[in-house]
Short mmCIF file of C-alpha atoms in Angstrom, two decimals:
data_model
loop_
_atom_site.label_atom_id
_atom_site.label_comp_id
_atom_site.label_asym_id
_atom_site.label_seq_id
_atom_site.Cartn_x
_atom_site.Cartn_y
_atom_site.Cartn_z
CA UNK A 10 -4.34 5.87 28.30
CA UNK A 11 -2.11 4.72 30.09
CA UNK A 12 1.70 4.00 28.55
CA UNK A 13 3.87 3.98 30.41
CA UNK A 14 7.41 5.90 28.07
CA UNK A 15 10.13 2.85 29.36
CA UNK A 16 7.59 0.91 27.05
CA UNK A 17 9.09 0.48 23.57
CA UNK A 18 7.15 -0.94 20.63
CA UNK A 19 8.60 -1.78 17.15
CA UNK A 20 7.10 -2.15 13.48
CA UNK A 21 8.80 -3.82 10.28
CA UNK A 22 8.87 -3.65 7.37
CA UNK A 23 9.75 -5.58 5.07
CA UNK A 24 9.56 -3.76 1.98
CA UNK A 25 10.78 -4.89 -1.72
CA UNK A 26 15.04 -4.00 -1.53
CA UNK A 27 15.00 -3.12 2.21
CA UNK A 28 13.54 -4.35 5.93
CA UNK A 29 13.33 -1.69 8.23
CA UNK A 30 12.80 -1.60 11.11
CA UNK A 31 11.63 2.04 13.87
CA UNK A 32 11.00 1.70 18.13
CA UNK A 33 9.30 4.27 18.99
CA UNK A 34 8.08 4.74 23.49
CA UNK A 35 5.01 5.33 24.96
CA UNK A 36 5.30 8.80 23.86
CA UNK A 37 5.62 8.38 20.06
CA UNK A 38 9.14 9.50 20.42
CA UNK A 39 11.67 7.31 17.35
CA UNK A 40 14.56 5.59 19.71
CA UNK A 41 16.09 3.31 17.07
CA UNK A 42 15.40 2.80 13.41
CA UNK A 43 17.80 0.33 11.26
CA UNK A 44 17.60 -1.42 7.92
CA UNK A 45 18.57 -4.00 5.88
CA UNK A 46 19.16 -3.55 2.63
CA UNK A 47 19.21 -6.64 0.56
CA UNK A 48 21.00 -6.18 -2.42
CA UNK A 49 24.69 -4.88 -0.84
CA UNK A 50 24.05 -6.89 2.54
CA UNK A 51 22.93 -9.91 1.41
CA UNK A 52 24.62 -10.01 -1.59
CA UNK A 53 24.79 -14.60 -2.07
CA UNK A 54 20.25 -13.97 -2.84
CA UNK A 55 21.94 -12.70 -6.97
CA UNK A 56 19.24 -9.10 -6.22
CA UNK A 57 18.83 -6.18 -8.28
CA UNK A 58 16.25 -4.25 -6.32
CA UNK A 59 14.81 -6.78 -4.11
CA UNK A 60 13.72 -9.00 -7.15
CA UNK A 61 14.60 -11.03 -9.55
CA UNK A 62 13.37 -10.31 -12.90
CA UNK A 63 13.22 -13.59 -14.74
CA UNK A 64 13.28 -14.30 -18.89
CA UNK A 65 9.54 -13.42 -19.79
CA UNK A 66 9.94 -10.52 -18.33
CA UNK A 67 6.95 -11.15 -16.65
CA UNK A 68 7.94 -13.25 -14.07
CA UNK A 69 9.40 -11.62 -11.56
CA UNK A 70 10.11 -13.25 -8.00
CA UNK A 71 12.68 -13.05 -4.04
CA UNK A 72 13.66 -15.74 -2.30
CA UNK A 73 12.60 -15.90 0.72
CA UNK A 74 15.41 -17.54 2.35
CA UNK A 75 16.44 -13.39 2.47
CA UNK A 76 14.21 -12.01 4.18
CA UNK A 77 14.19 -14.75 6.97
CA UNK A 78 18.51 -13.91 6.92
CA UNK A 79 16.94 -10.34 5.98
CA UNK A 80 15.68 -11.00 10.17
CA UNK A 81 18.36 -12.07 12.20
CA UNK A 82 20.83 -9.55 10.18
CA UNK A 83 18.40 -6.47 12.13
CA UNK A 84 17.86 -8.65 15.33
CA UNK A 85 21.89 -8.85 15.14
CA UNK A 86 22.67 -5.15 14.28
CA UNK A 87 19.89 -4.04 16.81
CA UNK A 88 21.18 -6.45 19.16
CA UNK A 89 25.15 -5.35 18.66
CA UNK A 90 24.04 -1.48 19.10
CA UNK A 91 23.00 -2.91 22.59
CA UNK A 92 18.59 -2.78 22.10
CA UNK A 93 17.60 -2.97 24.81
CA UNK A 94 14.43 -5.64 23.60
CA UNK A 95 14.01 -6.76 27.08
CA UNK A 96 11.35 -3.16 27.31
CA UNK A 97 9.41 -4.08 23.51
CA UNK A 98 5.77 -4.68 25.39
CA UNK A 99 4.31 -5.84 21.50
CA UNK A 100 5.20 -6.02 17.90
CA UNK A 101 3.85 -5.43 14.52
CA UNK A 102 5.39 -5.00 11.01
CA UNK A 103 4.34 -5.21 7.15
CA UNK A 104 5.24 -6.95 4.00
CA UNK A 105 5.66 -5.46 0.12
CA UNK A 106 1.30 -6.28 -0.90
CA UNK A 107 0.50 -9.13 -2.96
CA UNK A 108 4.34 -11.41 -1.98
CA UNK A 109 3.59 -15.43 -0.66
CA UNK A 110 5.14 -17.52 0.52
CA UNK A 111 4.27 -21.42 0.38
CA UNK A 112 5.34 -22.59 3.69
CA UNK A 113 6.45 -26.90 3.27
CA UNK A 114 4.83 -29.74 4.55
CA UNK A 115 5.61 -30.46 8.76
CA UNK A 116 7.67 -26.22 9.43
CA UNK A 117 4.97 -25.69 11.54
CA UNK A 118 6.80 -28.13 13.79
CA UNK A 119 9.23 -26.54 12.96
CA UNK A 120 8.93 -23.09 14.15
CA UNK A 121 7.24 -24.09 17.06
CA UNK A 122 10.42 -25.97 18.34
CA UNK A 123 13.22 -23.20 16.70
CA UNK A 124 16.33 -23.54 18.25
CA UNK A 125 18.31 -20.51 20.25
CA UNK A 126 21.62 -21.50 19.55
CA UNK A 127 21.15 -20.86 15.35
CA UNK A 128 19.62 -18.93 13.39
CA UNK A 129 16.43 -18.77 12.12
CA UNK A 130 17.89 -18.27 8.14
CA UNK A 131 20.14 -21.69 9.56
CA UNK A 132 16.94 -23.58 10.86
CA UNK A 133 13.55 -22.73 8.15
CA UNK A 134 16.50 -23.77 5.00
CA UNK A 135 14.06 -26.52 4.04
CA UNK A 136 11.46 -25.12 5.19
CA UNK A 137 9.59 -23.99 1.86
CA UNK A 138 7.77 -26.12 -0.46
CA UNK A 139 7.99 -22.99 -3.53
CA UNK A 140 11.90 -21.23 -2.96
CA UNK A 141 11.05 -18.01 -4.06
CA UNK A 142 7.93 -16.05 -3.83
CA UNK A 143 6.52 -14.47 -6.34
CA UNK A 144 5.70 -10.32 -5.44
CA UNK A 145 3.65 -7.40 -6.79
CA UNK A 146 6.01 -7.23 -9.63
CA UNK A 147 5.03 -9.97 -11.21
CA UNK A 148 2.67 -10.30 -14.16
CA UNK A 149 2.81 -13.51 -15.69
CA UNK A 150 -0.73 -14.30 -14.42
CA UNK A 151 -2.94 -13.03 -17.83
CA UNK A 152 -4.29 -16.59 -17.94
CA UNK A 153 -5.41 -17.11 -14.44
CA UNK A 154 -6.99 -13.16 -13.89
CA UNK A 155 -9.02 -14.25 -17.29
CA UNK A 156 -9.85 -17.42 -15.23
CA UNK A 157 -10.74 -15.54 -12.57
CA UNK A 158 -13.53 -13.37 -13.70
CA UNK A 159 -14.93 -15.61 -16.00
CA UNK A 160 -15.44 -17.99 -13.58
CA UNK A 161 -17.21 -15.13 -10.60
CA UNK A 162 -18.97 -13.06 -13.84
CA UNK A 163 -16.97 -10.85 -14.66
CA UNK A 164 -14.86 -8.10 -13.77
CA UNK A 165 -17.23 -6.08 -11.51
CA UNK A 166 -18.51 -8.86 -10.06
CA UNK A 167 -14.64 -9.98 -9.16
CA UNK A 168 -14.59 -6.19 -7.41
CA UNK A 169 -17.66 -5.91 -6.62
CA UNK A 170 -16.89 -8.61 -3.65
CA UNK A 171 -12.54 -8.77 -2.95
CA UNK A 172 -12.69 -4.94 -3.85
CA UNK A 173 -10.08 -5.29 -6.78
CA UNK A 174 -11.36 -6.32 -10.54
CA UNK A 175 -8.27 -9.32 -10.93
CA UNK A 176 -4.73 -8.04 -10.99
CA UNK A 177 -1.79 -10.12 -12.08
CA UNK A 178 -0.19 -9.35 -8.95
CA UNK A 179 -2.90 -10.28 -6.82
CA UNK A 180 -2.24 -13.28 -4.75
CA UNK A 181 -5.09 -15.69 -6.09
CA UNK A 182 -3.96 -15.15 -9.09
CA UNK A 183 -0.48 -16.17 -8.47
CA UNK A 184 -1.97 -18.88 -6.61
CA UNK A 185 -3.57 -19.88 -9.40
CA UNK A 186 -0.05 -20.10 -12.07
CA UNK A 187 1.50 -21.91 -9.87
CA UNK A 188 -1.31 -24.76 -9.02
CA UNK A 189 -0.95 -25.47 -12.89
CA UNK A 190 2.75 -24.73 -13.62
CA UNK A 191 3.18 -26.40 -10.49
CA UNK A 192 1.38 -28.87 -8.99
CA UNK A 193 3.77 -30.81 -7.19
CA UNK A 194 4.60 -27.95 -4.83
CA UNK A 195 1.63 -26.36 -4.90
CA UNK A 196 0.74 -30.31 -3.08
CA UNK A 197 3.77 -30.19 -0.82
CA UNK A 198 1.89 -26.56 0.87
CA UNK A 199 1.41 -26.68 4.08
CA UNK A 200 0.09 -22.82 4.02
CA UNK A 201 0.36 -20.27 2.47
CA UNK A 202 0.95 -16.45 3.85
CA UNK A 203 1.05 -13.02 2.43
CA UNK A 204 4.46 -11.17 2.79
CA UNK A 205 3.12 -9.58 5.63
CA UNK A 206 1.69 -12.85 7.99
CA UNK A 207 4.90 -14.85 6.69
CA UNK A 208 7.04 -11.81 8.27
CA UNK A 209 3.98 -12.49 11.56
CA UNK A 210 4.99 -16.19 12.33
CA UNK A 211 8.88 -15.76 12.01
CA UNK A 212 8.12 -13.59 15.55
CA UNK A 213 5.56 -15.75 16.94
CA UNK A 214 6.89 -19.06 16.27
CA UNK A 215 3.80 -20.95 14.31
CA UNK A 216 1.84 -19.84 11.32
CA UNK A 217 0.27 -16.39 11.78
CA UNK A 218 -2.83 -15.15 10.22
CA UNK A 219 -3.32 -12.77 7.31
CA UNK A 220 -4.78 -9.57 8.78
CA UNK A 221 -8.39 -8.12 6.82
CA UNK A 222 -6.50 -5.14 5.62
CA UNK A 223 -3.99 -7.55 3.89
CA UNK A 224 -5.96 -10.15 2.26
CA UNK A 225 -8.45 -7.63 0.99
CA UNK A 226 -6.00 -7.14 -1.51
CA UNK A 227 -5.09 -11.12 -2.22
CA UNK A 228 -8.59 -11.39 -4.67
CA UNK A 229 -9.73 -13.82 -2.74
CA UNK A 230 -10.84 -12.13 -0.12
CA UNK A 231 -14.82 -10.57 0.07
CA UNK A 232 -14.64 -6.60 2.08
CA UNK A 233 -18.13 -6.98 2.91
CA UNK A 234 -18.10 -9.85 5.41
CA UNK A 235 -14.46 -10.41 5.60
CA UNK A 236 -14.62 -14.00 4.56
CA UNK A 237 -13.35 -15.36 2.12
CA UNK A 238 -15.24 -15.89 -0.46
CA UNK A 239 -16.28 -19.44 -2.39
CA UNK A 240 -16.36 -18.53 -5.70
CA UNK A 241 -13.05 -17.26 -5.98
CA UNK A 242 -11.31 -20.06 -4.35
CA UNK A 243 -13.08 -22.53 -6.32
CA UNK A 244 -11.38 -20.86 -9.44
CA UNK A 245 -7.95 -20.69 -7.72
CA UNK A 246 -6.85 -24.03 -6.34
CA UNK A 247 -8.10 -26.99 -4.83
CA UNK A 248 -8.66 -27.32 -1.09
CA UNK A 249 -7.16 -23.73 -0.69
CA UNK A 250 -9.03 -22.37 2.45
CA UNK A 251 -7.38 -24.72 5.26
CA UNK A 252 -4.14 -23.05 3.63
CA UNK A 253 -5.03 -19.81 3.81
CA UNK A 254 -6.32 -20.06 7.02
CA UNK A 255 -8.33 -18.19 9.26
CA UNK A 256 -8.54 -14.27 9.24
CA UNK A 257 -8.02 -11.59 11.61
CA UNK A 258 -8.47 -8.11 12.03
CA UNK A 259 -5.37 -5.40 12.06
CA UNK A 260 -5.41 -5.34 15.15
CA UNK A 261 -5.53 -8.35 16.69
CA UNK A 262 -2.92 -9.75 18.96
CA UNK A 263 -2.58 -13.07 17.42
CA UNK A 264 0.25 -13.76 20.42
CA UNK A 265 2.47 -14.01 22.29
CA UNK A 266 6.63 -13.78 20.53
CA UNK A 267 8.27 -17.29 20.38
CA UNK A 268 10.20 -18.31 23.17
CA UNK A 269 12.82 -17.77 20.61
CA UNK A 270 13.34 -14.51 20.56
CA UNK A 271 12.65 -14.35 24.40
CA UNK A 272 16.25 -16.43 23.86
CA UNK A 273 18.86 -15.22 22.08
CA UNK A 274 17.97 -11.76 22.22
CA UNK A 275 16.20 -10.97 25.50
CA UNK A 276 12.68 -10.24 24.90
CA UNK A 277 10.44 -10.14 28.10
CA UNK A 278 8.08 -13.60 27.07
CA UNK A 279 5.52 -11.05 27.46
CA UNK A 280 6.09 -9.15 24.45
CA UNK A 281 2.86 -9.23 22.06
CA UNK A 282 2.67 -10.47 18.64
CA UNK A 283 0.02 -8.30 16.60
CA UNK A 284 -1.12 -9.00 12.88
CA UNK A 285 0.73 -7.32 10.25
CA UNK A 286 -1.17 -6.25 8.17
CA UNK A 287 0.19 -4.19 3.92
CA UNK A 288 2.52 -2.11 3.55
CA UNK A 289 0.00 0.70 2.48
CA UNK A 290 -2.41 -0.17 4.93
CA UNK A 291 1.20 0.13 7.52
CA UNK A 292 2.01 3.15 5.30
CA UNK A 293 -1.87 4.74 6.56
CA UNK A 294 -1.45 4.13 9.82
CA UNK A 295 2.41 6.31 10.30
CA UNK A 296 -0.29 9.16 7.94
CA UNK A 297 -2.93 8.83 10.41
CA UNK A 298 -5.20 9.44 8.11
CA UNK A 299 -8.99 9.68 10.15
CA UNK A 300 -11.98 9.54 8.52
CA UNK A 301 -12.68 12.70 5.53
CA UNK A 302 -8.94 12.96 5.14
CA UNK A 303 -7.06 11.63 1.87
CA UNK A 304 -3.29 11.68 1.73
CA UNK A 305 -2.12 11.74 -1.40
CA UNK A 306 2.16 10.79 -2.42
CA UNK A 307 3.27 13.21 -5.07
CA UNK A 308 6.44 10.97 -6.71
CA UNK A 309 7.03 9.29 -9.82
CA UNK A 310 4.05 7.92 -9.92
CA UNK A 311 0.98 9.77 -7.59
CA UNK A 312 -1.05 7.56 -5.62
CA UNK A 313 -4.14 7.96 -3.40
CA UNK A 314 -5.43 6.93 -0.16
CA UNK A 315 -9.02 6.93 1.32
CA UNK A 316 -10.33 6.53 4.59
CA UNK A 317 -14.17 5.87 3.20
CA UNK A 318 -17.56 5.05 5.36
CA UNK A 319 -19.19 3.28 2.09
CA UNK A 320 -17.00 2.14 -0.31
CA UNK A 321 -18.16 1.28 -3.80
CA UNK A 322 -15.48 -0.77 -5.56
CA UNK A 323 -14.81 -0.39 -9.50
CA UNK A 324 -13.00 -1.92 -11.81
CA UNK A 325 -10.65 1.35 -10.95
CA UNK A 326 -8.36 1.17 -7.50
CA UNK A 327 -8.74 -1.48 -4.93
CA UNK A 328 -10.58 -0.90 -2.30
CA UNK A 329 -9.05 -2.64 0.89
CA UNK A 330 -10.66 -3.35 4.86
CA UNK A 331 -8.94 0.08 6.78
CA UNK A 332 -6.32 -1.20 9.15
CA UNK A 333 -6.69 0.81 11.98
CA UNK A 334 -10.48 1.23 12.49
CA UNK A 335 -12.82 -1.58 11.76
CA UNK A 336 -16.15 -0.87 10.02
CA UNK A 337 -14.03 1.04 8.03
CA UNK A 338 -12.28 0.96 4.46
CA UNK A 339 -9.11 2.41 2.68
CA UNK A 340 -9.44 3.15 -0.90
CA UNK A 341 -6.14 3.07 -3.53
CA UNK A 342 -5.40 4.78 -6.68
CA UNK A 343 -2.28 4.78 -8.48
CA UNK A 344 -1.35 6.68 -11.55
CA UNK A 345 1.67 6.23 -13.20
CA UNK A 346 2.27 9.76 -15.25
CA UNK A 347 3.11 11.59 -12.22
CA UNK A 348 6.58 13.70 -11.09
CA UNK A 349 7.71 13.00 -15.05
CA UNK A 350 5.42 14.57 -16.44
CA UNK A 351 5.43 17.56 -14.14
CA UNK A 352 8.83 17.71 -15.56
CA UNK A 353 8.39 17.43 -18.77
CA UNK A 354 5.64 20.04 -19.22
CA UNK A 355 8.01 21.98 -16.29
CA UNK A 356 10.79 21.81 -18.95
CA UNK A 357 8.88 22.50 -22.54
CA UNK A 358 6.82 26.09 -20.31
CA UNK A 359 9.66 27.13 -17.46
CA UNK A 360 12.19 27.31 -19.55
CA UNK A 361 13.53 24.01 -16.51
CA UNK A 362 12.52 26.06 -13.11
CA UNK A 363 9.99 25.02 -11.03
CA UNK A 364 9.83 29.35 -9.91
CA UNK A 365 8.71 29.93 -13.03
CA UNK A 366 6.68 27.25 -13.05
CA UNK A 367 5.03 28.04 -9.46
CA UNK A 368 4.58 31.85 -10.88
CA UNK A 369 2.63 30.43 -13.67
CA UNK A 370 0.48 28.71 -10.88
CA UNK A 371 0.16 31.54 -9.04
CA UNK A 372 -0.78 34.40 -12.07
CA UNK A 373 -3.46 31.83 -14.01
CA UNK A 374 -6.55 32.07 -13.00
CA UNK A 375 -8.29 29.67 -11.62
CA UNK A 376 -10.14 26.69 -13.58
CA UNK A 377 -7.69 28.23 -16.90
CA UNK A 378 -10.27 29.39 -18.94
CA UNK A 379 -12.62 26.56 -18.49
CA UNK A 380 -8.80 25.26 -20.46
CA UNK A 381 -8.64 21.64 -19.48
CA UNK A 382 -5.84 19.31 -20.49
CA UNK A 383 -5.56 15.19 -20.02
CA UNK A 384 -1.92 14.89 -20.02
CA UNK A 385 -1.11 10.70 -19.79
CA UNK A 386 2.48 10.80 -21.87
CA UNK A 387 2.71 6.51 -21.22
CA UNK A 388 -0.04 4.11 -19.91
CA UNK A 389 -2.27 5.20 -17.92
CA UNK A 390 -3.10 2.42 -15.38
CA UNK A 391 -6.17 4.53 -13.74
CA UNK A 392 -8.29 4.83 -16.91
CA UNK A 393 -5.80 2.58 -19.21
CA UNK A 394 -5.23 4.75 -22.03
CA UNK A 395 -2.86 7.31 -23.41
CA UNK A 396 -1.59 11.12 -25.22
CA UNK A 397 -2.28 14.09 -24.00
CA UNK A 398 -5.38 15.39 -24.60
CA UNK A 399 -6.15 18.95 -24.48
CA UNK A 400 -10.13 20.67 -24.56
CA UNK A 401 -11.12 24.34 -24.36
CA UNK A 402 -14.12 25.93 -22.58
CA UNK A 403 -16.77 24.20 -24.95
CA UNK A 404 -14.75 21.10 -25.01
CA UNK A 405 -13.72 21.27 -28.04
CA UNK A 406 -10.14 18.77 -29.10
CA UNK A 407 -7.99 21.64 -29.30
CA UNK A 408 -3.91 21.67 -30.76
CA UNK A 409 -2.52 23.21 -27.57
CA UNK A 410 -2.67 25.74 -25.12
CA UNK A 411 0.01 28.86 -24.46
CA UNK A 412 2.39 27.57 -22.16
CA UNK A 413 1.03 29.86 -18.87
CA UNK A 414 -2.20 27.83 -19.66
CA UNK A 415 -0.76 24.37 -20.49
CA UNK A 416 1.37 24.47 -16.99
CA UNK A 417 -2.37 25.56 -14.72
CA UNK A 418 -4.52 22.15 -17.55
CA UNK A 419 -1.57 19.53 -16.25
CA UNK A 420 -2.01 20.10 -13.20
CA UNK A 421 -5.66 20.69 -12.04
CA UNK A 422 -5.94 17.91 -14.59
CA UNK A 423 -4.33 16.32 -12.15
CA UNK A 424 -6.34 16.76 -8.80
CA UNK A 425 -9.58 16.84 -10.88
CA UNK A 426 -8.66 13.41 -12.55
CA UNK A 427 -7.89 11.87 -8.68
CA UNK A 428 -10.71 13.53 -7.15
CA UNK A 429 -13.17 12.51 -9.45
CA UNK A 430 -11.71 9.01 -9.79
CA UNK A 431 -11.27 9.06 -5.30
CA UNK A 432 -15.88 9.94 -5.60
CA UNK A 433 -16.25 6.40 -7.64
CA UNK A 434 -14.97 4.20 -5.72
CA UNK A 435 -17.03 6.60 -2.18
CA UNK A 436 -14.55 8.74 -1.20
CA UNK A 437 -17.16 11.91 0.29
CA UNK A 438 -15.88 16.15 1.78
CA UNK A 439 -17.38 15.85 4.09
CA UNK A 440 -16.35 18.73 7.19
CA UNK A 441 -12.37 18.15 8.51
CA UNK A 442 -11.90 16.30 5.08
CA UNK A 443 -7.39 17.07 5.26
CA UNK A 444 -5.37 16.29 2.45
CA UNK A 445 -2.59 14.96 3.21
CA UNK A 446 0.10 15.90 0.96
CA UNK A 447 3.11 13.90 0.90
CA UNK A 448 6.28 13.19 -1.32
CA UNK A 449 8.37 15.47 -3.65
CA UNK A 450 6.12 18.02 -5.20
CA UNK A 451 4.61 18.68 -1.66
CA UNK A 452 7.14 21.52 -0.91
CA UNK A 453 5.88 22.93 -3.47
CA UNK A 454 3.31 24.73 -1.59
CA UNK A 455 1.32 26.61 -5.84
CA UNK A 456 1.14 23.24 -6.52
CA UNK A 457 -0.36 22.17 -3.07
CA UNK A 458 -2.84 25.60 -3.66
CA UNK A 459 -4.06 23.21 -6.53
CA UNK A 460 -4.41 20.24 -5.14
CA UNK A 461 -6.44 22.64 -1.81
CA UNK A 462 -8.69 24.18 -4.53
CA UNK A 463 -9.81 21.17 -6.50
CA UNK A 464 -10.40 19.66 -3.21
CA UNK A 465 -12.13 22.35 -1.60
CA UNK A 466 -9.93 21.69 1.22
CA UNK A 467 -6.92 22.51 3.55
CA UNK A 468 -3.55 20.60 2.48
CA UNK A 469 -1.15 19.64 5.61
CA UNK A 470 2.23 18.07 4.81
CA UNK A 471 3.31 14.76 6.68
CA UNK A 472 7.43 14.01 7.10
CA UNK A 473 6.24 10.43 6.42
CA UNK A 474 10.03 8.30 6.43
CA UNK A 475 9.55 5.36 6.90
CA UNK A 476 5.31 5.83 6.88
CA UNK A 477 3.97 2.02 6.95
CA UNK A 478 6.93 1.21 9.83
CA UNK A 479 6.50 3.86 11.01
CA UNK A 480 2.16 2.82 11.30
CA UNK A 481 3.51 -0.83 13.02
CA UNK A 482 5.45 0.63 15.30
CA UNK A 483 1.29 2.22 15.98
CA UNK A 484 -0.25 -0.20 15.65
CA UNK A 485 2.06 -2.30 17.76
CA UNK A 486 0.54 -0.20 20.91
CA UNK A 487 -2.94 -0.22 19.42
CA UNK A 488 -3.00 -3.47 19.61
CA UNK A 489 -2.57 -3.56 22.65
CA UNK A 490 -5.45 -1.61 24.19
CA UNK A 491 -7.72 -1.77 20.72
CA UNK A 492 -9.72 -4.90 22.99
CA UNK A 493 -10.98 -2.46 25.52
CA UNK A 494 -12.16 -0.02 23.44
CA UNK A 495 -9.73 3.16 23.25
CA UNK A 496 -10.01 3.71 18.32
CA UNK A 497 -6.57 4.78 16.70
CA UNK A 498 -6.78 8.84 16.81
CA UNK A 499 -6.65 7.79 20.65
CA UNK A 500 -3.84 6.29 20.68
CA UNK A 501 -1.05 8.46 18.12
CA UNK A 502 -2.43 11.46 19.94
CA UNK A 503 0.63 12.36 20.95
CA UNK A 504 2.66 11.72 17.61
CA UNK A 505 3.97 14.59 15.52
CA UNK A 506 0.97 17.47 14.27
CA UNK A 507 0.96 17.67 10.45
CA UNK A 508 2.11 21.46 9.27
CA UNK A 509 -0.78 23.81 7.34
CA UNK A 510 0.00 24.73 4.53
CA UNK A 511 -2.53 25.42 2.75
CA UNK A 512 -6.34 26.29 2.35
CA UNK A 513 -8.52 27.01 -0.47
CA UNK A 514 -8.99 30.07 -2.41
CA UNK A 515 -12.83 31.24 -1.55
CA UNK A 516 -15.24 30.32 -4.52
CA UNK A 517 -12.85 28.01 -5.68
CA UNK A 518 -15.10 25.60 -5.23
CA UNK A 519 -17.89 27.49 -7.50
CA UNK A 520 -15.18 27.07 -10.41
CA UNK A 521 -14.87 23.46 -9.43
CA UNK A 522 -17.77 21.87 -9.44
CA UNK A 523 -18.60 21.82 -13.06
CA UNK A 524 -15.42 21.73 -13.93
CA UNK A 525 -15.33 18.06 -13.00
CA UNK A 526 -18.45 16.81 -14.21
CA UNK A 527 -16.95 18.42 -17.83
CA UNK A 528 -13.65 16.23 -16.81
CA UNK A 529 -15.63 12.67 -16.07
CA UNK A 530 -17.23 13.48 -19.18
CA UNK A 531 -14.10 13.83 -21.49
CA UNK A 532 -12.55 11.38 -19.31
CA UNK A 533 -15.42 8.82 -20.67
CA UNK A 534 -14.88 10.21 -24.30
CA UNK A 535 -10.60 9.46 -24.23
CA UNK A 536 -11.34 6.13 -23.10
CA UNK A 537 -14.01 5.08 -25.60
CA UNK A 538 -11.47 7.49 -28.44
CA UNK A 539 -9.14 5.00 -27.10
CA UNK A 540 -10.59 1.93 -27.24
CA UNK A 541 -11.51 2.22 -31.89
#
């Protein structure tokens, strides 16, 4: 695949707290990075952490014009730094998932007629029917979620169609709330975008289509037919399909960059805009997952990304369309009890020392003599349960383990949970499967050894600072070659390889096979007991 190293590809990420950009060249080397922090650099919008938390503590929004002004700022910074826009062949981007933007009637024409002498912020000041966008932190739509699940035939049925049960932050439920609470604003809305397709529209100079991958985080799209699901649209708001527009695959070229940017910044006239996607799909591209891979981010919350061929949606976790391989899917599972729980057990059982914690993992037996622990300090997402639950080898509940047993039970339990729930969603370990570990705890080789043993696969570490941004730079390049049949893996083969950290301990698979079955049964028992 011939790409000129003189060419640049831009990836933007409109995340919760900042707007970031990465430029890569034809060899996928990063040649420029920049960012705009919303709170500090755009203080006139009065956000904290990039959002406004309303008086009910449930409603969380962000000002749309703040995102527009941030784009003005970041392009201005790049221009002042001497960035050569004339070398940009394509750009793409991502946005925080589940946020939505409501364009006022007539604004598509405004986008087509943008005057390069003025900032986007000035030109689009009156362009939005809803000035503050609901974002992923919003949890004020419980009533709408219940209505959707009832109308469509239950939580599992909504998941079977859309890849996820009804969630408060998902866009369809946010739209339903706006339609009900502010019908005049819904009526004044010409187009509803996700944050990703809104951002793409600013570059395209007309309303950009929602891509399959981000579209599958809305509770509105059938993830198998890749069309809007009529039953979900009808349960949300009237005349919704015309406001959403058509869907496109995630590597689609949407069109040429708006003449506004060509004149104002010196982009070439033939610069292409590739479909924007959600930040999680963008990160999957940035981590360069392949079929059979699993990415585990070990942070405050632990997140698992999966590449799946045959998805089985459940009421836990999410299935999205894969952003870099059209026939495939990606799954995402989030766990609240991540590094804070690991730190609590370290403080309690290892005197606050990671060295002691690691030494215990090295010297205690794999499988912990059959003892299993489930540690939900905070109410867990997957499954919805709380509390610390310990079981001996006979599945009898016990009050405690030794300090060494507790450390191993915690780490094994966290990774057993991840594999159990991954497999429920359709994940299969295949020859060549890799576990890609990121986040704070990925620097601890002894924690990674347990991860490798539980998944019976080698663990690689990957440096994914700005992974969504970087992934969208890669996707911009892929968009130019995808129609000629070049795969994403081929597109990114020059990018830096992840580093092999550990391989499974011989015989670990024999120990963990029965433990996986037991863990699944014990977690179900905990869940049932919590409902009583």
